[in-house]
Tab-separated table of C-alpha atoms in Angstrom:
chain	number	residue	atom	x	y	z
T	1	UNK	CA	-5.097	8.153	-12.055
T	2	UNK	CA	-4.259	6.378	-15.288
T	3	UNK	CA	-5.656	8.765	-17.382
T	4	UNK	CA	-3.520	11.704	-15.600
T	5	UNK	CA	-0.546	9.716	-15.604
T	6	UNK	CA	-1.495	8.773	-19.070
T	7	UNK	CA	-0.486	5.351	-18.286
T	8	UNK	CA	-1.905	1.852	-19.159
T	9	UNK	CA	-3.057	-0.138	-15.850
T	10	UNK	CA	-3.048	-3.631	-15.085
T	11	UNK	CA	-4.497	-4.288	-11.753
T	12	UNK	CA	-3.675	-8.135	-10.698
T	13	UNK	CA	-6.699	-9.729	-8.625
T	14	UNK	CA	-4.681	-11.744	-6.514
T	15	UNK	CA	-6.011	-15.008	-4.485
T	16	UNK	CA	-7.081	-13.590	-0.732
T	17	UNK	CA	-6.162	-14.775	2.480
T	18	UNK	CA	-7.163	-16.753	4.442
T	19	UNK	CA	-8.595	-19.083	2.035
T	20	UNK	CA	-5.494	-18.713	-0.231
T	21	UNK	CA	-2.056	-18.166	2.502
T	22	UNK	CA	1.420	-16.144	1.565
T	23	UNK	CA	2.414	-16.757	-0.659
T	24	UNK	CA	-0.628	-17.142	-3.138
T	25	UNK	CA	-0.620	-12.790	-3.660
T	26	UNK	CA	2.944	-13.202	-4.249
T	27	UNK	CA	2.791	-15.847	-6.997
T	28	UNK	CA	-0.627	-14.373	-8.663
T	29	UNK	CA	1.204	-10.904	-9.265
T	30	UNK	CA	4.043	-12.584	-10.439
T	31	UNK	CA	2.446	-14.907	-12.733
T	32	UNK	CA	0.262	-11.273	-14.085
T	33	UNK	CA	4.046	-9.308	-14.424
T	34	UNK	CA	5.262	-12.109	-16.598
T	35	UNK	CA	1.839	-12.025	-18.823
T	36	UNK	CA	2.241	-8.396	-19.354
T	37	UNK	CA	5.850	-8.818	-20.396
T	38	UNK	CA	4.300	-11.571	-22.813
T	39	UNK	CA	2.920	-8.679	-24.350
T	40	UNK	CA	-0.079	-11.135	-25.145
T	41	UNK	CA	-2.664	-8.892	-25.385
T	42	UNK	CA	-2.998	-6.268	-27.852
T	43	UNK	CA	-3.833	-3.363	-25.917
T	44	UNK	CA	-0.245	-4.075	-23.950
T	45	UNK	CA	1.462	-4.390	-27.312
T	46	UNK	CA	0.130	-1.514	-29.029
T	47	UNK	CA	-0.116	0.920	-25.817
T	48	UNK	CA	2.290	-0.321	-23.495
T	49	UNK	CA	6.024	0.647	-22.942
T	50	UNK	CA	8.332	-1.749	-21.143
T	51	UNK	CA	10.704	-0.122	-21.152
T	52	UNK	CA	8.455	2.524	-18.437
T	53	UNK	CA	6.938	-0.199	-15.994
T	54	UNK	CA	6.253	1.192	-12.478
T	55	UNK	CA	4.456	-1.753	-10.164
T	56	UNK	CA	2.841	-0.057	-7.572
T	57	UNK	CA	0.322	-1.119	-4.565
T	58	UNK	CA	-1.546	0.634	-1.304
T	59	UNK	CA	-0.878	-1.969	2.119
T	60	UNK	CA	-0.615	-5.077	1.661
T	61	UNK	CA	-0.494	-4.322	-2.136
T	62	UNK	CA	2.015	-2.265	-1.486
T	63	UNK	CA	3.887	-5.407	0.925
T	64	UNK	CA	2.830	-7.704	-2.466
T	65	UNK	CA	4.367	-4.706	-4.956
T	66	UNK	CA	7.886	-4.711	-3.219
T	67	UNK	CA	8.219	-8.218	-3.233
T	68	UNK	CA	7.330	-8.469	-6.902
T	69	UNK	CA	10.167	-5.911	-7.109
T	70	UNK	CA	12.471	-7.763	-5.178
T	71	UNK	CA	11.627	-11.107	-7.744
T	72	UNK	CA	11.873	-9.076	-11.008
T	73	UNK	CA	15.373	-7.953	-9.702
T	74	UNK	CA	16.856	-11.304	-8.901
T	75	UNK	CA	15.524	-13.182	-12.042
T	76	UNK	CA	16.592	-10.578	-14.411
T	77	UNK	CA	12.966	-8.723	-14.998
T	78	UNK	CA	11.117	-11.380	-17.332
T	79	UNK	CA	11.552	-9.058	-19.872
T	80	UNK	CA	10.546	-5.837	-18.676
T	81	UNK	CA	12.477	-3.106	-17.391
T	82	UNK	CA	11.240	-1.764	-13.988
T	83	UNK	CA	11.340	1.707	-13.382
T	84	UNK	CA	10.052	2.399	-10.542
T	85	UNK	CA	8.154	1.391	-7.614
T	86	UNK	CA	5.155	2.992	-5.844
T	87	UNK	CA	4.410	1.707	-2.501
T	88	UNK	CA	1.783	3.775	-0.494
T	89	UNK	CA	1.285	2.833	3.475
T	90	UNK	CA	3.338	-0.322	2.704
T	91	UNK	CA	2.263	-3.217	5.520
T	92	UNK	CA	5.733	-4.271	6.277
T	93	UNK	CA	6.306	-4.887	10.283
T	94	UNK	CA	8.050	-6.725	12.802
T	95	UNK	CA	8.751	-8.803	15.925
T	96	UNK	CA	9.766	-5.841	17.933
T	97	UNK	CA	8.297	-2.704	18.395
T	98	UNK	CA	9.344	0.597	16.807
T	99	UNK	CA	8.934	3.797	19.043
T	100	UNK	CA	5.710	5.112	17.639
T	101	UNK	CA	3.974	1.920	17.524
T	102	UNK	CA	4.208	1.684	21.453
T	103	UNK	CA	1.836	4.543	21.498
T	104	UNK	CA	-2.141	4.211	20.942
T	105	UNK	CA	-4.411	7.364	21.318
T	106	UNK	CA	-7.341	4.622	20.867
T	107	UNK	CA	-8.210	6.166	17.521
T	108	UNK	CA	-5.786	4.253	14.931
T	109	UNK	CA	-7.464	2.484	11.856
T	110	UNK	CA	-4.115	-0.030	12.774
T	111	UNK	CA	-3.540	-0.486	16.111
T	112	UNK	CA	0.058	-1.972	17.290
T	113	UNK	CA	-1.877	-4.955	19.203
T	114	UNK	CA	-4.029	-6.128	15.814
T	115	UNK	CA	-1.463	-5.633	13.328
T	116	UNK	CA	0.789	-7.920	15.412
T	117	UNK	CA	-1.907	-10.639	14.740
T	118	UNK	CA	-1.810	-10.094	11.344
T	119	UNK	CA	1.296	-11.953	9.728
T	120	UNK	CA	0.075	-15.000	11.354
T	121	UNK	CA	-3.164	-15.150	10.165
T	122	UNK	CA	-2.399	-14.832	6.312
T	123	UNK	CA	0.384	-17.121	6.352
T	124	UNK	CA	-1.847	-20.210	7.856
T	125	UNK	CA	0.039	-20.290	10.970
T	126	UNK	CA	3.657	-20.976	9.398
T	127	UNK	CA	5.289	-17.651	10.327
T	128	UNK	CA	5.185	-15.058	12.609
T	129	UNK	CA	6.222	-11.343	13.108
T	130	UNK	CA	9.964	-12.203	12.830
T	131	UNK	CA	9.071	-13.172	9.008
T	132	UNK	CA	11.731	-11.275	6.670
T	133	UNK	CA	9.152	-10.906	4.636
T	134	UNK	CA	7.574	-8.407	6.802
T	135	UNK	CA	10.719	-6.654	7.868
T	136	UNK	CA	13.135	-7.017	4.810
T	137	UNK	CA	17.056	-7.730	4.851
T	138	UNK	CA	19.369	-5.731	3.967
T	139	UNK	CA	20.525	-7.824	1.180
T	140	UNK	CA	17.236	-8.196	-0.201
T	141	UNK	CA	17.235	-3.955	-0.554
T	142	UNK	CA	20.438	-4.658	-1.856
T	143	UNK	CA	18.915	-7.175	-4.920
T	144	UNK	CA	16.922	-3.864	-6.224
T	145	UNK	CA	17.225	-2.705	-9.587
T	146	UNK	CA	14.347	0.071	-10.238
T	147	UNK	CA	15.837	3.312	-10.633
T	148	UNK	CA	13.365	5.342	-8.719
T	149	UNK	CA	10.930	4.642	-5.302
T	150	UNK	CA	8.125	6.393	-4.094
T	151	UNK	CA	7.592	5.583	-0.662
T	152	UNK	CA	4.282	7.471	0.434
T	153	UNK	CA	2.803	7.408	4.369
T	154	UNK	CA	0.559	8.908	6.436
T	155	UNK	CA	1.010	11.030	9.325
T	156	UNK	CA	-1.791	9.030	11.617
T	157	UNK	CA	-0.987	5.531	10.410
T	158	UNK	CA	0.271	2.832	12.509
T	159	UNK	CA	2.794	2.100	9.879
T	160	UNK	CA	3.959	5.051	9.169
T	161	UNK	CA	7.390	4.540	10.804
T	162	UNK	CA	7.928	1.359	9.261
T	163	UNK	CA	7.573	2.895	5.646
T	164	UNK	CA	9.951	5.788	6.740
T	165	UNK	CA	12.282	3.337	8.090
T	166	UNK	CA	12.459	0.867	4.514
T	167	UNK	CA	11.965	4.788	2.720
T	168	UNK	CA	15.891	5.390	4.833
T	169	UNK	CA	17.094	2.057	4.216
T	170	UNK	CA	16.828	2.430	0.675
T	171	UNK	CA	17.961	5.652	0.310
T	172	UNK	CA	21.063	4.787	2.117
T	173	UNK	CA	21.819	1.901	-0.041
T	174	UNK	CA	20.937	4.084	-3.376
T	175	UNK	CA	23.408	6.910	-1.630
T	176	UNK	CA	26.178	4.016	-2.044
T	177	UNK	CA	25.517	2.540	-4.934
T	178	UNK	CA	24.200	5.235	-6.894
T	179	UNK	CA	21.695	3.406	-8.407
T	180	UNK	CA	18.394	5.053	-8.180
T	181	UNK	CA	16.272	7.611	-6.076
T	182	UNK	CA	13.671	7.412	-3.588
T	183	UNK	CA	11.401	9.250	-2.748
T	184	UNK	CA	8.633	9.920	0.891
T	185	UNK	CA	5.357	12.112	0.843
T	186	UNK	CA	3.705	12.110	3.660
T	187	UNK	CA	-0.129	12.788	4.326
T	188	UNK	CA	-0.583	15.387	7.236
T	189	UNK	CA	-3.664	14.177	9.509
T	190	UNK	CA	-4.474	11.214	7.732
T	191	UNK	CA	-4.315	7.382	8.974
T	192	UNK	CA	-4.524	4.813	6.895
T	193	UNK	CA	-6.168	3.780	3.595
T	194	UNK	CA	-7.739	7.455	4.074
T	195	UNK	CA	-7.343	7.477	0.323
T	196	UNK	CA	-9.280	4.487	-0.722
T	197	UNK	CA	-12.134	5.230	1.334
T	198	UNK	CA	-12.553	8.872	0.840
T	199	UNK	CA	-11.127	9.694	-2.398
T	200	UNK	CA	-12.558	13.254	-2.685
T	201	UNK	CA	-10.436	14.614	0.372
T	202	UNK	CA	-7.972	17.024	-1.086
T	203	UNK	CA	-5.478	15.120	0.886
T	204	UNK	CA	-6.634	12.401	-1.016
T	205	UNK	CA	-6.498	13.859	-4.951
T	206	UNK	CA	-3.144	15.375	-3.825
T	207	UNK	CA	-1.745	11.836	-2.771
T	208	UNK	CA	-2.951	10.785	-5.838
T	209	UNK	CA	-1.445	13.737	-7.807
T	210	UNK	CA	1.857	13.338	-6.282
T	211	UNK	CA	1.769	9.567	-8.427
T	212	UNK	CA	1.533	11.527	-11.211
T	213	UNK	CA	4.242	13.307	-10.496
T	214	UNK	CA	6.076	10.794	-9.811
T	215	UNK	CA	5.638	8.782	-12.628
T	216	UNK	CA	6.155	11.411	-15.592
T	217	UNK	CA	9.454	12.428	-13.726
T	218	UNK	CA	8.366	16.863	-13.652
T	219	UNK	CA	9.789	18.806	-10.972
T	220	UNK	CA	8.358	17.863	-7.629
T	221	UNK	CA	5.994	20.848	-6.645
T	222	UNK	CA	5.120	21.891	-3.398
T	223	UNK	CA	1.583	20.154	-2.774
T	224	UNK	CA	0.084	22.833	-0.498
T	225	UNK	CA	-3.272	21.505	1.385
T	226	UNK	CA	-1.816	18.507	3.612
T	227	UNK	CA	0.910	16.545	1.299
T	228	UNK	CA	4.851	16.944	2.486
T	229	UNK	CA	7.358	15.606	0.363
T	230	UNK	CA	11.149	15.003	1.668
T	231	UNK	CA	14.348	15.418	0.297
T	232	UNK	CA	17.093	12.083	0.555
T	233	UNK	CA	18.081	13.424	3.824
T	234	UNK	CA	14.402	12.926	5.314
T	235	UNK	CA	14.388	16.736	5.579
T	236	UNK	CA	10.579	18.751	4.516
T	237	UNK	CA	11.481	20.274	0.879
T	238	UNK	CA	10.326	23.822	0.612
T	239	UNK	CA	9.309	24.975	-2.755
T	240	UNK	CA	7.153	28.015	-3.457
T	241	UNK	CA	5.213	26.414	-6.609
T	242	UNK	CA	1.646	25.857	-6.507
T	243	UNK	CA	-0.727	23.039	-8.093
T	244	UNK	CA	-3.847	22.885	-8.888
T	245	UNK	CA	-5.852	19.322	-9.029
T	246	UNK	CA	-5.979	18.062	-12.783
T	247	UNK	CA	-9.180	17.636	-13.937
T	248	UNK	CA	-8.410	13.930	-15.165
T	249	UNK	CA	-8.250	13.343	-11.658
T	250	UNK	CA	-11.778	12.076	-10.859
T	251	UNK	CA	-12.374	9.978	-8.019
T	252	UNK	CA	-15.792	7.901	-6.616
T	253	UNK	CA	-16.866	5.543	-4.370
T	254	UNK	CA	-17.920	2.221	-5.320
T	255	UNK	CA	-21.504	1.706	-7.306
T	256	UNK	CA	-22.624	-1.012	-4.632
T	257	UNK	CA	-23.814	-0.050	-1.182
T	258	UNK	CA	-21.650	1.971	0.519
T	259	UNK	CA	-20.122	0.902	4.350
T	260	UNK	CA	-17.189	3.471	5.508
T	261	UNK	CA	-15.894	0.663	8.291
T	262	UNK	CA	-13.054	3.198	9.085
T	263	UNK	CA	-15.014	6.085	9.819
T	264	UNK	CA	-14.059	8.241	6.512
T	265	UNK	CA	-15.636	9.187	3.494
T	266	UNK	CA	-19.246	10.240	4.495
T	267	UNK	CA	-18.747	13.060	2.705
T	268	UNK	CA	-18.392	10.709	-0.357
T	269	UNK	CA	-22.007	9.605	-0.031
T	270	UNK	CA	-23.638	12.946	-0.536
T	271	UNK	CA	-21.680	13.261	-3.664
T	272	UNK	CA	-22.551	9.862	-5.302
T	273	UNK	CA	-25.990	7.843	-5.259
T	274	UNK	CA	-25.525	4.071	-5.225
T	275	UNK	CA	-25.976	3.588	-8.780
T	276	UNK	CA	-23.716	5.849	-9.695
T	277	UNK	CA	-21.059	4.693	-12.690
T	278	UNK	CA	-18.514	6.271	-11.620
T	279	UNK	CA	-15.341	4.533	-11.526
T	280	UNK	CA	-13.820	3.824	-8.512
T	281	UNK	CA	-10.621	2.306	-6.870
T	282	UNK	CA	-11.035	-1.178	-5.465
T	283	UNK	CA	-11.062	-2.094	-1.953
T	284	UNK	CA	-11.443	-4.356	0.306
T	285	UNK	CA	-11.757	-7.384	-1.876
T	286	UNK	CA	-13.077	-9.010	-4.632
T	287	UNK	CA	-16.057	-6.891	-6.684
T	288	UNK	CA	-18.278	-10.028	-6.222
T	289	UNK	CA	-17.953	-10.390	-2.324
T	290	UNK	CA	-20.025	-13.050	-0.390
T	291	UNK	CA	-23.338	-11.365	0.607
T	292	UNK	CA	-22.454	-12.249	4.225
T	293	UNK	CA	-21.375	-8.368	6.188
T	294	UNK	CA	-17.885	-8.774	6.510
T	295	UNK	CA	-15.471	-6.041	6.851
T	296	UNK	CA	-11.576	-7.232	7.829
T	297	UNK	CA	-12.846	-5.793	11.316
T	298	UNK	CA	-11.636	-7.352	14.889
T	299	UNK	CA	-14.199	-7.594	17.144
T	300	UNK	CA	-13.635	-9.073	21.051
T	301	UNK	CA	-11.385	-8.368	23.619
T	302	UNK	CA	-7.338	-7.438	23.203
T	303	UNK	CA	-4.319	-7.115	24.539
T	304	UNK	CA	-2.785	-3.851	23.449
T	305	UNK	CA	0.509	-4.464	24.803
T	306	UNK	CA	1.056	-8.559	23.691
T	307	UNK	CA	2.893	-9.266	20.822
T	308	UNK	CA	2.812	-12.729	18.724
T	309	UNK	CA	5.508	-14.252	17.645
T	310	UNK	CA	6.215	-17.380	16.008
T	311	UNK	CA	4.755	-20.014	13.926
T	312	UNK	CA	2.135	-20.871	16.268
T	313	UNK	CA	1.232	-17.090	17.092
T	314	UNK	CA	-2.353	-18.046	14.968
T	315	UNK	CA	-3.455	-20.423	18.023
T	316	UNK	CA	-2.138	-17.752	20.828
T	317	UNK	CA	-5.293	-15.157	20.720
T	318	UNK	CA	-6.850	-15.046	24.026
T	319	UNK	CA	-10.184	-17.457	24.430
T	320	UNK	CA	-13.183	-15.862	23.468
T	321	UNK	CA	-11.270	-13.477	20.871
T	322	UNK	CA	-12.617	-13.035	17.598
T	323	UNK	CA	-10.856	-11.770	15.366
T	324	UNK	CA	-11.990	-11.922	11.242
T	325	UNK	CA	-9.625	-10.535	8.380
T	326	UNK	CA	-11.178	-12.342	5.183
T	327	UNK	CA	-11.271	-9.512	2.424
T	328	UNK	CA	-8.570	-7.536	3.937
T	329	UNK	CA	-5.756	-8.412	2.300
């Protein structure tokens, strides 16, 4: 991705939950924007352009990216000029439902009922699903000053509606104000993370080309194969242009054993051995995780219909649920 964008990437390794609560991400890639507008290393000074910064992050990176955003904007940047942000299958939520997240075909990567546990959990107890940090205020949209948005979702995906809804939002303030653009692809068939944990889908390298589209500003092509991108008015552009997948564009899977917890990307395995080089995109956690298996997985019995609310919604989970997220923000 950074070598087809032809862009220099700083990728923050932000303190994880639930060792390390909200705000800890928040303040660790805001601490890393204002070192790379110290320009203090010299790969930033000679390679960088500040002028050209796009912040971008998948889920809860993507949560973490906005609000970095939304900081930049009210205390004037640090320096850098922001322009533009790239949020794909942003975790932003709320205390009430939206239509489609009433609805589970038992198959979601997110269900409604465990995301609602979520919030809780990563904030040590001290807010719930009414947070504005998970649903944002209009007059925090209001405080942005990037010139362009890329809001990208996935057909399947629990959130999906959420990151159309803040995709809207935006565009109806930029409509106003005139001050930017914003862009929504969306993934046909996929759920979520799809791209992190099978990066050789085409529905994954065309995601990922759509970035690079973004970012160096050429006419938006129609991405045949899966990928639908949408005008201001939420309307399905149609363009007859075709693209091919750049060759720069080279995706793997991770060089330690290989676990696809979501059910994707065993086609992945047959394409890379274990100690394969290849680079990869980061999930899940930290490179060095604790040899001890876990996954950010829920195990034990739900409700798929109760939704927690409130600073205390940590201690509400019914007795004898389990429920683990360490390493998945």
């Amino acid at each position: 991705l950074a070598a087809s964008a032809g862009a220099l990437v700083v990728l923050v390794e932000y303190r994880l939950t639930p060792e390390h609560p909200i705000p800890a991400a928040y303040d660790d890639a805001w601490s890393a924007l204002k070192w790379v507008a110290s320009l203090a290393d010299p790969w930033l000074t000679d390679y960088s352009d500040p002028r050209r910064m796009f912040l971008a992050g998948d889920s809860a990176g993507g949560n973490i990216a906005y609000h970095t955003v939304v900081r930049a904007s009210r205390d004037g940047g640090v320096g850098i000029d922001i322009e533009g942000m790239i949020i794909v299958q942003p975790f932003f939520w709320g205390a009430e439902r939206l239509p489609s997240e009433t609805v589970w075909d038992g198959a979601a990567v997110l269900p409604a009922h465990r995301v609602d546990w979520l919030w809780p959990f990563v904030t040590a107890g001290q807010a719930g699903n009414e947070d504005p940090r998970l649903n944002p205020p209009d007059e925090e949209i209001a405080s942005l000053t990037c010139r362009r948005v890329l809001v990208a979702v996935a057909e399947k995906d629990t959130l999906r509606e959420r990151g159309c809804h803040l995709f809207a939002r935006i565009r109806d303030y930029y409509a106003c104000t005139g001050g930017g653009e914003v862009t929504l692809v969306e993934s046909e068939s996929e759920d979520h993370g799809f791209h992190l944990y099978s990066p050789l889908r085409a529905t994954s390298r065309k995601l990922m080309q759509s970035i690079v589209w973004f970012i160096n500003q050429p006419p938006a092509p129609e991405l045949n194969g899966g990928l639908l991108w949408h005008a201001l008015d939420g309307s399905k552009i149609s363009r007859t242009s075709t693209l091919t997948t750049p060759e720069l564009i080279i995706l793997g899977v991770p060089s330690r054993p290989f676990r696809d917890i979501f059910g994707y990307g065993m086609d992945t395995e047959h394409h890379f051995s274990r100690s394969s080089s290849t680079t990869c995109l980061a999930y899940g956690g930290k490179a060095a995780a604790s040899k001890k298996a876990n996954y950010g997985l829920f195990t034990g019995p739900v409700r798929p219909n109760k939704a927690y609310k409130g600073p205390s919604a940590a201690a509400a989970l019914p007795r004898g649920t389990q429920a683990s997220i360490k390493n998945f923000f």
